[in-house]
Coordinates of C-alpha atoms and ligand atoms in Angstrom, one line a residue:
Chain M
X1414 CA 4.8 -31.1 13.0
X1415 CA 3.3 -27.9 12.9
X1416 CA 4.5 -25.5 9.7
X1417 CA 4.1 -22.1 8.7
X1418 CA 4.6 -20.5 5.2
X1419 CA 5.8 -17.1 5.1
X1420 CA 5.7 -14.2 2.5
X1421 CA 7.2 -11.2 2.1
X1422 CA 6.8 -8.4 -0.3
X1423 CA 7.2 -5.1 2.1
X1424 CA 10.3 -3.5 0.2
X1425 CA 12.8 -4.6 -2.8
X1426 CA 13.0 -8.4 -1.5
X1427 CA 10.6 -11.1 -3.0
X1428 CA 10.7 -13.6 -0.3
X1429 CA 8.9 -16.8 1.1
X1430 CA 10.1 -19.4 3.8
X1431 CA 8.7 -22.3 5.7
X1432 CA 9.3 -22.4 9.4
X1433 CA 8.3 -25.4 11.9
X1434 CA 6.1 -24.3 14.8
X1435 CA 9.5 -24.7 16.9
X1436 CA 11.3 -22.6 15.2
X1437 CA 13.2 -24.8 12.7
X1438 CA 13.9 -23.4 9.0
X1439 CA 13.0 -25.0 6.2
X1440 CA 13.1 -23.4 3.2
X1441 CA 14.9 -19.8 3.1
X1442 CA 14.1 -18.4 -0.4
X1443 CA 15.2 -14.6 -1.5
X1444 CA 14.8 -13.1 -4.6
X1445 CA 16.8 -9.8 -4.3
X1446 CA 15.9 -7.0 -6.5
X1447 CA 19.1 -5.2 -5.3
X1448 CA 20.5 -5.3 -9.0
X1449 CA 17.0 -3.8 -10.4
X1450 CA 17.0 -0.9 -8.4
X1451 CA 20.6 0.1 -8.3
X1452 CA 20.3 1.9 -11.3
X1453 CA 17.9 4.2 -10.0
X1454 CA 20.3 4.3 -7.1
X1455 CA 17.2 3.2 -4.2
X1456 CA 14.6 1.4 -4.3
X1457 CA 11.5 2.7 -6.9
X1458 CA 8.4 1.7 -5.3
X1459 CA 6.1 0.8 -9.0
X1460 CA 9.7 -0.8 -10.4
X1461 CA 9.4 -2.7 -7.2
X1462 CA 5.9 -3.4 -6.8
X1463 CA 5.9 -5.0 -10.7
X1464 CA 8.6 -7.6 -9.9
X1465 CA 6.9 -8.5 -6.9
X1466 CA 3.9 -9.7 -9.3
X1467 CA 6.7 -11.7 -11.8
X1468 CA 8.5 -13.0 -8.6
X1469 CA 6.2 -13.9 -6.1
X1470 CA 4.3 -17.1 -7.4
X1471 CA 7.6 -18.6 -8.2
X1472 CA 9.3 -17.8 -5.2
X1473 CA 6.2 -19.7 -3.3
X1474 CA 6.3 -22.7 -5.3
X1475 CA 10.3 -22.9 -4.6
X1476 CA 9.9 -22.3 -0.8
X1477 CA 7.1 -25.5 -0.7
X1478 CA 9.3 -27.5 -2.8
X1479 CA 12.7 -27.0 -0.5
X1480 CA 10.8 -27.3 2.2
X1481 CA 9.5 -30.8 0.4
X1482 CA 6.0 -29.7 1.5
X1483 CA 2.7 -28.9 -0.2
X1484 CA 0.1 -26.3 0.6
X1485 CA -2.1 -29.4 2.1
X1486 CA 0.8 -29.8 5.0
X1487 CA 0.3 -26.0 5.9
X1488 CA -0.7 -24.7 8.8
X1489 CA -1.3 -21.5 8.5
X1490 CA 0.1 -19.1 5.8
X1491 CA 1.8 -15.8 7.9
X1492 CA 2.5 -12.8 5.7
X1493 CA 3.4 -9.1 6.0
X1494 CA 1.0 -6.5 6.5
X1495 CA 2.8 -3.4 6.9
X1496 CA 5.0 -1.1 7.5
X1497 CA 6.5 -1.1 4.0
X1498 CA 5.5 0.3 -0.1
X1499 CA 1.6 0.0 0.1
X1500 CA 1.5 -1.6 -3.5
X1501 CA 4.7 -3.6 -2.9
X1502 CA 2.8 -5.5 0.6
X1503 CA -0.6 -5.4 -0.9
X1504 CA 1.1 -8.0 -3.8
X1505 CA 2.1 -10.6 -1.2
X1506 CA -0.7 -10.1 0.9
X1507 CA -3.0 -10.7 -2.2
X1508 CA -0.9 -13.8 -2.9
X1509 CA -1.2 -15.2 1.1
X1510 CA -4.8 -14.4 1.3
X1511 CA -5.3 -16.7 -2.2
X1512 CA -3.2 -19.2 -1.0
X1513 CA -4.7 -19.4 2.7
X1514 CA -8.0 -19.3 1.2
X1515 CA -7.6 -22.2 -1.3
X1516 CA -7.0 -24.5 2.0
X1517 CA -8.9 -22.6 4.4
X1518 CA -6.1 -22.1 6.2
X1519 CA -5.7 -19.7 9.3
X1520 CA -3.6 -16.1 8.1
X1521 CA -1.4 -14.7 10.5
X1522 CA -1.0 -10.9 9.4
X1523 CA 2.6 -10.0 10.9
X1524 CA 4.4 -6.3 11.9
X1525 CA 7.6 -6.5 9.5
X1526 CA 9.4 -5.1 12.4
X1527 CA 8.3 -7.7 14.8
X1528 CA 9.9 -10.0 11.5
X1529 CA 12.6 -8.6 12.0
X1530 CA 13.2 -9.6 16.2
X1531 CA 11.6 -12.7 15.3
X1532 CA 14.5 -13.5 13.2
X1533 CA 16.1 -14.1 16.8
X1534 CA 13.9 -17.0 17.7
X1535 CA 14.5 -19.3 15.0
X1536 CA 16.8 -22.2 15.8
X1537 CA 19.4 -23.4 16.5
X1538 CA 19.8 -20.4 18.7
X1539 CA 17.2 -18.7 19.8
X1540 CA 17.3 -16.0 22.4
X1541 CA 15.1 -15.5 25.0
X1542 CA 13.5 -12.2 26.3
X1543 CA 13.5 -9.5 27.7
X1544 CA 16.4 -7.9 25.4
X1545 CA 17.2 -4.5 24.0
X1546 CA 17.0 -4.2 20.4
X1547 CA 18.1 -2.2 17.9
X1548 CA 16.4 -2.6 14.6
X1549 CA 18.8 -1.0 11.8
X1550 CA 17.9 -0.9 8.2
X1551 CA 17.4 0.8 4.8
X1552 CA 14.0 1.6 5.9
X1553 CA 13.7 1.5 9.8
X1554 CA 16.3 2.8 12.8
X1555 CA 14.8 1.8 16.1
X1556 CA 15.6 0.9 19.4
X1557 CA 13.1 -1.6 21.1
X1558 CA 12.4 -2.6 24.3
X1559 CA 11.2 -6.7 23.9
X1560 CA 9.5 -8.3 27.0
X1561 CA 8.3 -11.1 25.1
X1562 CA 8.1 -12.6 22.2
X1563 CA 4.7 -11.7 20.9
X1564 CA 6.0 -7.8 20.7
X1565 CA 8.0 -5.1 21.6
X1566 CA 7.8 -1.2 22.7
X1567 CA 9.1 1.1 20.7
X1568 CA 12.2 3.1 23.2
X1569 CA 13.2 5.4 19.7
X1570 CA 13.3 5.7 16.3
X1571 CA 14.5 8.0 14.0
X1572 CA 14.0 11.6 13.2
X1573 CA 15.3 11.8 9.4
X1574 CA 16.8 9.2 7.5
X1575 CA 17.7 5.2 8.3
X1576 CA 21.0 4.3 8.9
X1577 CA 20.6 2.4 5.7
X1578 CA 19.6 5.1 4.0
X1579 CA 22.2 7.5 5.9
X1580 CA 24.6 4.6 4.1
X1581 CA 22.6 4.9 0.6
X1582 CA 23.4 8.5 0.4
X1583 CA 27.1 8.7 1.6
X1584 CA 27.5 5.9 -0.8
X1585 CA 26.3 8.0 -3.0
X1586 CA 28.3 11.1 -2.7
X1587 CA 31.5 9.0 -2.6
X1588 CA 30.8 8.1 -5.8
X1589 CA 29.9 4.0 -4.6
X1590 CA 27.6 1.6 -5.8
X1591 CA 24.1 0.8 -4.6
X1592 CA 23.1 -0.8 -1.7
X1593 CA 25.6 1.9 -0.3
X1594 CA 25.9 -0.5 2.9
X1595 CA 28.0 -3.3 1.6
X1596 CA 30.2 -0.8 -0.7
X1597 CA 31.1 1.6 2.3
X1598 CA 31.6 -1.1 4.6
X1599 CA 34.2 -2.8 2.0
X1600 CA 36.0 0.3 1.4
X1601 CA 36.2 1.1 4.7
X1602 CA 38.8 -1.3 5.7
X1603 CA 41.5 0.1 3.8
X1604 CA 40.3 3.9 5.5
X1605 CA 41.3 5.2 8.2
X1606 CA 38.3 5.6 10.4
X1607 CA 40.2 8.9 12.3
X1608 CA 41.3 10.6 9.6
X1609 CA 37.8 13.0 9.3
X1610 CA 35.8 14.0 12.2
X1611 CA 32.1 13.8 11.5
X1612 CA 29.3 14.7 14.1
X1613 CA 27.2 12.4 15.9
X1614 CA 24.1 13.8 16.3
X1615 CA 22.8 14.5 19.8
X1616 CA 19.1 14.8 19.8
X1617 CA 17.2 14.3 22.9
X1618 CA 15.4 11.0 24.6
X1619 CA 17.1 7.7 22.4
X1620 CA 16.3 8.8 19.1
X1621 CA 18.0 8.9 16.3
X1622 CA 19.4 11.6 13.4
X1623 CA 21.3 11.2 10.3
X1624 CA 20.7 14.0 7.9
X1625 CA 23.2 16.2 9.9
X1626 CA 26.1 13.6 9.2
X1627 CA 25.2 13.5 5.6
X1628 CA 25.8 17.2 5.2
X1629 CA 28.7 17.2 7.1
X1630 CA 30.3 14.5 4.3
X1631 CA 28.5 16.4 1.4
X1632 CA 30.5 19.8 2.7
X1633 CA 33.8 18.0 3.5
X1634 CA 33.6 16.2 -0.2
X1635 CA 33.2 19.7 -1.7
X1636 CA 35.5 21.7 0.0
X1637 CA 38.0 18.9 -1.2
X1638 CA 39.8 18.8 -4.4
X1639 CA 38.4 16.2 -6.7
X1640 CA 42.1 14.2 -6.9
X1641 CA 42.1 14.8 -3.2
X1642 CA 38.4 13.1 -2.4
X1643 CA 39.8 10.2 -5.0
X1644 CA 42.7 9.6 -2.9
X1645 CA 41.3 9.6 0.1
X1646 CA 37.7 7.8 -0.6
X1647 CA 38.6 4.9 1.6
X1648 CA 39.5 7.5 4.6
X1649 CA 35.7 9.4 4.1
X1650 CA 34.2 6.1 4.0
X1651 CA 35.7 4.9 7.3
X1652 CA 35.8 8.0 8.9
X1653 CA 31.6 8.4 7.6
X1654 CA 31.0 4.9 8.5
X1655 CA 32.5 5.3 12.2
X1656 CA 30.0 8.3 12.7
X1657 CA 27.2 5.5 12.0
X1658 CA 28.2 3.3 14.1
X1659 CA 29.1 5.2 17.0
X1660 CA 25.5 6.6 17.0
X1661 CA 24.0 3.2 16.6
X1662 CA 26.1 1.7 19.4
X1663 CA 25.9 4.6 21.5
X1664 CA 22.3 5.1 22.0
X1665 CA 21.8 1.2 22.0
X1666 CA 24.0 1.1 25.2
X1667 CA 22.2 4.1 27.0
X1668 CA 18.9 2.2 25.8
X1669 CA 19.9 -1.0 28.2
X1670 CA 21.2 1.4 30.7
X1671 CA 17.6 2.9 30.9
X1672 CA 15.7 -0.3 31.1
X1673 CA 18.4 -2.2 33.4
X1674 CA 18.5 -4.5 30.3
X1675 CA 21.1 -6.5 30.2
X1676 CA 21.1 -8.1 26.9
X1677 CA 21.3 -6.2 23.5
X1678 CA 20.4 -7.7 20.4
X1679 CA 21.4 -6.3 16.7
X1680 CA 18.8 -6.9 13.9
X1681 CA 17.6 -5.8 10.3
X1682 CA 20.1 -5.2 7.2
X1683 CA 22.5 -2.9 9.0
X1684 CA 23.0 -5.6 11.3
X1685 CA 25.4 -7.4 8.0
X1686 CA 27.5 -4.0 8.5
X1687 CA 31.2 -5.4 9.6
X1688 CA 32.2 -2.4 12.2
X1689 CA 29.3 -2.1 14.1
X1690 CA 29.4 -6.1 14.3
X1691 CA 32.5 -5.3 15.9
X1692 CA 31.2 -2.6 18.3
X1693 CA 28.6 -4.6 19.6
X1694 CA 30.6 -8.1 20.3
X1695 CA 28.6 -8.8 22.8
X1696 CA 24.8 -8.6 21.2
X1697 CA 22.9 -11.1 19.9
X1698 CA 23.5 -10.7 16.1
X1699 CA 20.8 -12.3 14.1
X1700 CA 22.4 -14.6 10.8
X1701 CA 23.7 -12.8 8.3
X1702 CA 21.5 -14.0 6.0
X1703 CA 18.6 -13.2 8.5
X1704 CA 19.9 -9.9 8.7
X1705 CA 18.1 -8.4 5.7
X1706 CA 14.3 -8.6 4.2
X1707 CA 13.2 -12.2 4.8
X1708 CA 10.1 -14.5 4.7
X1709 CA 11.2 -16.8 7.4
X1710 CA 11.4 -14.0 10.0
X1711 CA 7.8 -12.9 9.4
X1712 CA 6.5 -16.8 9.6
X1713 CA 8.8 -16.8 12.8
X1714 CA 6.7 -13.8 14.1
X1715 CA 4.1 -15.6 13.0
X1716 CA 4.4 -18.2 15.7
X1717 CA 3.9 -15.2 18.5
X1718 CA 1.0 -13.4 16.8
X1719 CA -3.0 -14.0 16.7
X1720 CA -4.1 -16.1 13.9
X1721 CA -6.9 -14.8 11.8
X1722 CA -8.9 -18.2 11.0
X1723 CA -11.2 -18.1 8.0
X1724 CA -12.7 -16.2 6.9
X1725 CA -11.7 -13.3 8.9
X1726 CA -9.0 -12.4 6.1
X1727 CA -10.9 -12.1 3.2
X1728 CA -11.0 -8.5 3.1
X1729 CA -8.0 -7.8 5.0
X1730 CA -5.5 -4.3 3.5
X1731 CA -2.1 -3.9 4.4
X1732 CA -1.1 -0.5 5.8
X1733 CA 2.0 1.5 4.7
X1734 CA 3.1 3.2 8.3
X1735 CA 2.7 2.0 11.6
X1736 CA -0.6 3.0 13.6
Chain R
X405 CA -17.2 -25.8 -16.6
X406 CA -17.2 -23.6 -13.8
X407 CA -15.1 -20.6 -14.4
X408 CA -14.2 -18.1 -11.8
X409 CA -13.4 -14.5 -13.3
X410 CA -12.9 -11.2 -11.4
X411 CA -11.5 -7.8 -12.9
X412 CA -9.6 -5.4 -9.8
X413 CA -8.1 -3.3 -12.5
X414 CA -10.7 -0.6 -11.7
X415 CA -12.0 1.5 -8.3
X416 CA -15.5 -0.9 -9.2
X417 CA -13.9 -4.7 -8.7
X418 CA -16.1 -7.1 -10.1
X419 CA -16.6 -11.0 -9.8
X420 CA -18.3 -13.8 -11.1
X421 CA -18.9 -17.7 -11.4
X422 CA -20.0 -19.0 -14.7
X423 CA -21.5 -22.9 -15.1
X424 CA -21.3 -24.2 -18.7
X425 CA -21.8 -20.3 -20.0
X426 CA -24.8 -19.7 -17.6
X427 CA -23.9 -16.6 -14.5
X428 CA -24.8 -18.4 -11.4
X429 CA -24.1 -15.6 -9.3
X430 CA -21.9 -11.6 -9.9
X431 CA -20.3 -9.3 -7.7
X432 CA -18.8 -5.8 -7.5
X433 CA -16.8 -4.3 -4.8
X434 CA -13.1 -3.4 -4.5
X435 CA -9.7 -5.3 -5.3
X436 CA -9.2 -5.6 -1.6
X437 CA -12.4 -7.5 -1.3
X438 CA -12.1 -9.8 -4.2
X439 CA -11.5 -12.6 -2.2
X440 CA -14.1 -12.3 0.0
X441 CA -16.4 -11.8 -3.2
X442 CA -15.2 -15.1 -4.5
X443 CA -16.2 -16.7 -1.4
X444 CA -19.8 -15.0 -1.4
X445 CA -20.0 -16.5 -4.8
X446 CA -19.2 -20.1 -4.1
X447 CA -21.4 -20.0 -0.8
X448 CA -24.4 -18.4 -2.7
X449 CA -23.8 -21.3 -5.5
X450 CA -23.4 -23.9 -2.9
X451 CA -20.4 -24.5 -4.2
X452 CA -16.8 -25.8 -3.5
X453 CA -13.7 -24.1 -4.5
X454 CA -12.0 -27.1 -5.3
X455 CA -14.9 -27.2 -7.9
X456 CA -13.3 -24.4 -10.0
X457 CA -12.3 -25.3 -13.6
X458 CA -10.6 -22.2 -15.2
X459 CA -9.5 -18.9 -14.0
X460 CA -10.4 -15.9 -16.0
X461 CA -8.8 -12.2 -14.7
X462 CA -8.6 -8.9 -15.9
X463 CA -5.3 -7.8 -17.4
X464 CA -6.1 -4.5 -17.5
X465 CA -5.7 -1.3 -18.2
X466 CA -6.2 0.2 -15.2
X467 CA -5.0 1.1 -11.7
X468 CA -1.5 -0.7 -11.5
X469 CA -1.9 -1.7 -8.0
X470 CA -5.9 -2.7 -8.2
X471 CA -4.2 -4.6 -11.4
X472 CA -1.7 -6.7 -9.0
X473 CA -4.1 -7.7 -6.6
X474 CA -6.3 -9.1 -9.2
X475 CA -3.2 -10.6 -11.1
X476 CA -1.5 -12.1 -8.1
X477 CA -4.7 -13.0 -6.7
X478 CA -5.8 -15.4 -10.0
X479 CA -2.4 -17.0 -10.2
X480 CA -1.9 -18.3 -6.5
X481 CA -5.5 -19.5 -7.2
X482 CA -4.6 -21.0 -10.2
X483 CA -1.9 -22.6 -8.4
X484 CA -3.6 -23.9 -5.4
X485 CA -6.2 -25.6 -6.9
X486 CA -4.3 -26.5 -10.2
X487 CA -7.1 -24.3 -12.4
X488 CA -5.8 -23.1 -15.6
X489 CA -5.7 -19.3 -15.9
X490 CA -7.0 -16.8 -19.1
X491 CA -6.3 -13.1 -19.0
X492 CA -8.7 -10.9 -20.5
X493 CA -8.4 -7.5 -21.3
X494 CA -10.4 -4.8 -19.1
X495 CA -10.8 -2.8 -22.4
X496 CA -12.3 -6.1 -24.1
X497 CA -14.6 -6.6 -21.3
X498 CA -16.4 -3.1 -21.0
X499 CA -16.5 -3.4 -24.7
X500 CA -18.4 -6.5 -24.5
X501 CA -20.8 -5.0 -22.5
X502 CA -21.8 -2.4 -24.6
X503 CA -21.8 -3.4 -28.3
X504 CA -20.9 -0.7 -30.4
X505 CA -19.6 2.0 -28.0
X506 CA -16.0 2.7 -27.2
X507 CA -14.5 1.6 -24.2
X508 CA -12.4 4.8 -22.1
X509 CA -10.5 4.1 -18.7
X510 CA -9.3 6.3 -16.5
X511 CA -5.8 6.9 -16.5
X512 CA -5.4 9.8 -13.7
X513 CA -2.9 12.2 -15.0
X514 CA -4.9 13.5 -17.6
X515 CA -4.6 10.2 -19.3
X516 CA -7.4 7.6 -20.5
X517 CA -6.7 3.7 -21.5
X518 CA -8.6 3.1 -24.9
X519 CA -8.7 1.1 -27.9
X520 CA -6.5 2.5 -31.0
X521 CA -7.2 0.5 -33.7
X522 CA -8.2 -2.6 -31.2
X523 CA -5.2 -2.3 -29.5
X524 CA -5.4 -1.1 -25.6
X525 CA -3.2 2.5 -25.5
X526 CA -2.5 5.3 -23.0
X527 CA -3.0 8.9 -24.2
X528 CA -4.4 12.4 -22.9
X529 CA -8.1 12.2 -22.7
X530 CA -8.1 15.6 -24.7
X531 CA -6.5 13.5 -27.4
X532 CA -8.7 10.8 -27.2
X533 CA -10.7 10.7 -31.1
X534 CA -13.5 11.4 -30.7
X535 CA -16.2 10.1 -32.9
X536 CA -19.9 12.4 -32.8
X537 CA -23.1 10.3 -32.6
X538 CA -20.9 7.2 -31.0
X539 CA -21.4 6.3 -26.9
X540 CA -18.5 5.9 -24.6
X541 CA -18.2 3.9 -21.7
X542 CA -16.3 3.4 -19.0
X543 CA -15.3 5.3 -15.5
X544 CA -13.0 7.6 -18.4
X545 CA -15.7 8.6 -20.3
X546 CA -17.5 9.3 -16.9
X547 CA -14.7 11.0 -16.1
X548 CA -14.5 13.2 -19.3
X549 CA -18.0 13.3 -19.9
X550 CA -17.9 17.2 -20.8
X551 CA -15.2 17.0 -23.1
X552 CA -17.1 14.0 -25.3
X553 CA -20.1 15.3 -25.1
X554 CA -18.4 18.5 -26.4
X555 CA -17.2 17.0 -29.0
X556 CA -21.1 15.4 -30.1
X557 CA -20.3 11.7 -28.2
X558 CA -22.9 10.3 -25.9
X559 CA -22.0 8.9 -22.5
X560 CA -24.8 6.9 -21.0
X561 CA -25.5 8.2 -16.9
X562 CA -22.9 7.7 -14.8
X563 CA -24.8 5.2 -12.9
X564 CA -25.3 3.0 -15.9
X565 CA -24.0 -0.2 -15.2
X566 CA -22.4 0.0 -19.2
X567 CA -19.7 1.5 -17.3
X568 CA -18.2 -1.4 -14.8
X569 CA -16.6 -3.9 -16.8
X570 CA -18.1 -6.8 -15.6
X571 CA -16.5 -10.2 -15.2
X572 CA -19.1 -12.3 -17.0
X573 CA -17.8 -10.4 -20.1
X574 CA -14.5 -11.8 -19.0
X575 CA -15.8 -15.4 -18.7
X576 CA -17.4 -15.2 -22.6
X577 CA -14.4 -13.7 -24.1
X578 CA -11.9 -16.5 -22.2
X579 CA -9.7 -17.7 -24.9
X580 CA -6.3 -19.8 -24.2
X581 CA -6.6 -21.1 -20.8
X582 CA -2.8 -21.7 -19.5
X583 CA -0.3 -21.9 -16.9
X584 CA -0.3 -18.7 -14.4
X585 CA 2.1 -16.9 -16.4
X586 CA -0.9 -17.0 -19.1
X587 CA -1.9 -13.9 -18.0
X588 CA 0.6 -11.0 -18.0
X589 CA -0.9 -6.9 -17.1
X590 CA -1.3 -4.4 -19.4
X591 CA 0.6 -1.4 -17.9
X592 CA 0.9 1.1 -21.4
X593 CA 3.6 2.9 -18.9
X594 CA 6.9 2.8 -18.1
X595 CA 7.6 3.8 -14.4
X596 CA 8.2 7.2 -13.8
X597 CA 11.9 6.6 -13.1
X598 CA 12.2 4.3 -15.5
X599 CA 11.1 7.3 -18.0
X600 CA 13.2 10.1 -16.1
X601 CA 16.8 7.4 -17.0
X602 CA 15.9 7.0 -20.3
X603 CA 14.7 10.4 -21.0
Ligands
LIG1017 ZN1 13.1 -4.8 6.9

């Protein structure tokens, strides 16, 4: 039985997983530095890349030992090059490379957004290309055209902010914890998600824009009375988190329109948002749990990508954008 | 005992594999590189990895990410082939290579990393004490070359090899060898936003 380590260090998760070469998880481990960083109210990049250091070794170590596997039953070691924090990514690939090395093991260096459509092909249900997907997360808002499972073409993206982020910052100006994802999507339910009309942005092709919506909350929030915002914080978050979705689901449906794609898929941390799991009842939704910054995604990937054998690695970087 | 050290925490990463006290073979590159120094080593030594005793790294001060890789890098090691790790200070190590003088890091924002009373410390390199007659090393003292010299110090050339703290000084000064945790980085700095909520 083939298996695959994984590692991930591109953003605030500390994560490692071991994945069979079919697609079978064995070990899912996360170490969230959610907490850490909501004080700051996002993600710090140094504050990030410093718990990496104190989490990643350990995380490894628990990943094998759920997994009931040593490095010696390794295949290869699959970790994240890029896109991500430069420091934060250069930690767990410094960690993989060590690890790969000590056993001579093959690297597989994997595209965190192919991670995240990987996290699709794991068992016990994984979906089969070609698909439309739309990749939606703190860090990333794309839609994707996937033909196989080795990659995918890139249909739109973003002009501003991610719809995480576009969550982050209403969160924000309602006065809500950090992530702003979970706390908008909770307050929601009690809103009413008519009550205030914010604008969808319609700019050209299938991209995507959220900075207009956040300005239309920040003005609506200021020309409000203070008592009145307080009252009705559970109608602005419904109302804010409708706009979101809308746009999301929106474009994703003109996306399969384009391509004469039948089947849409949902993945990446917005994907845990309850409405727009609603919206799109018919996608593909990865698990929940799959939904945000894993390790078992990216050794998923792994099992589509080439294999650096050693010692091809040895010098490898990670990069921050995508080429 | 064969001891693997490497130091990433500055731009000139340096490696090297130590028998019994004797350098059987030293390397300097860059932290993304390390690995690929460390393989280099053992091939030139005709050596195995699995051959590798104790772990010595850099702790630092230094560039926080070059720090990491070197940091992360000695304790999956240390890990994988169940070698007990040692941490070593950068400061200590450029130190060690030149008796006498006073070891200076660059810091970038106007800052060095240097030794206050033995102890490693952040502080503006206009502020560093400055004492006439005494030599300087390091890629600070490179750095601020003018302003020690200014101030009657001497800084050997810039391409005097006094300045790259080289891991065989790591290897010598290897105390307690211990689990991975055993070596922790020397930062000296809070995070910026770390600095901007308290502050
Ligand atoms: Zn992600």
């Amino acid at each position: 039985m083939e298996l695959i380590l994984g590692v991930e260090t591109s953003c605030d998760e500390t994560a490692a997983g071991v994945v069979t070469g079919d697609g079978r998880i064995l070990a899912n481990v996360v170490a969230s530095q959610a907490d850490l960083h909501a004080r700051y109210g996002g993600v710090v990049p140094e504050v990030a890349s410093r718990r990496h250091l104190e989490l990643v070794t350990p995380v490894v170590t628990e990943a094998l030992e759920r997994a009931g596997a040593g490095l010696e039953d390794l295949n290869a070691v699959a970790v994240t090059r890029g896109p991500g924090l430069i420091g934060a990514l250069l930690v767990g690939l410094s960690a993989a490379k060590a690890l790969a090395w000590s056993r001579r093991l093959p690297l597989v260096p994997v595209n965190h957004l192919h991670g995240h459509v990987a996290s699709l092909y794991l068992q016990p249900d994984p979906l089969e290309p070609p698909f439309v997907c739309l990749l939606a997360s703190g860090g990333h808002t794309l839609l994707l055209e996937v033909r196989d499972r080795s990659g995918f073409d890139v249909l739109g993206s973003t002009l501003d902010d991610a719809a995480g982020e576009a969550f982050d910052k209403g969160a924000r100006l309602l006065g809500l914890g950090y992530p702003g994802g979970a706390a908008i999507d909770r307050l929601a339910r009690e809103g009413d998600p008519e009550a205030f009309s914010f604008p969808v942005a319609r700019v050209p092709g299938l991209d995507f824009s959220f900075s207009g919506l956040k300005t239309a909350l920040l003005y609506t929030v200021r020309d409000l009375e203070p008592e009145e915002v307080e009252r009705r914080r559970a109608d602005l978050a419904a109302s804010y988190q409708r706009a979101i979705v809308r746009a999301l689901s929106e474009r994703t449906l003109e996306a399969a329109e384009q391509t004469g794609l039948e089947r849409i898929a949902v993945v990446g941390g917005v994907a845990a948002n309850s409405e727009l799991r609603c919206a799109m009842g018919e996608a593909a939704l990865a698990p929940l749990e799959l939904c945000t910054d894993n390790a078992v995604m990216i050794a998923s990937a792994a099992r589509f990508s080439p294999t650096v054998p050693y010692p091809g690695y040895l010098a490898l970087d990670a990069y921050a954008t995508a080429a | 005992m064969l001891v693997l050290a490497f130091d990433t925490a500055t731009d000139v990463a340096t490696s090297a594999l130590v028998l019994n006290g004797e350098v059987v073979g030293e390397r300097a590159s860059r932290a993304v590189r390390i690995l690929e120094d460390v393989d280099s080593l053992l091939a030139g030594a005709a050596l195995e990895r699995e051959a590798i005793e104790g772990i010595v790294v850099g702790t630092g001060p230094g560039s926080y990410t070059g720090l990491r890789m070197g940091l992360v890098t000695a304790r999956a090691l240390a890990i994988a082939l169940d070698a007990p790790l040692a941490g070593v200070s950068t400061l200590a190590a450029l130190a060690a290579g030149a008796p006498g003088a006073h070891p200076v890091i660059d810091a970038r924002r106007s800052e060095v990393f240097a030794l206050e009373e033995g102890s490693p410390a952040v502080m503006l390199a206009e502020d560093l004490p400055v004492k006439p007659r005494d030599a300087y090393v390091g890629d600070g003292a490179v750095r601020y070359r003018e302003l020690l010299e200014a101030r009657g110090a001497r800084v050997p050339p810039d391409d005097d090899p006094v300045h790259t703290p080289w891991a065989r000084h790591h290897a010598a000064l290897a105390g307690g060898f211990g689990s991975p945790d055993a070596a922790q980085p020397i930062y000296l700095r809070l995070p910026d936003a770390e600095k901007s909520l308290s502050g």
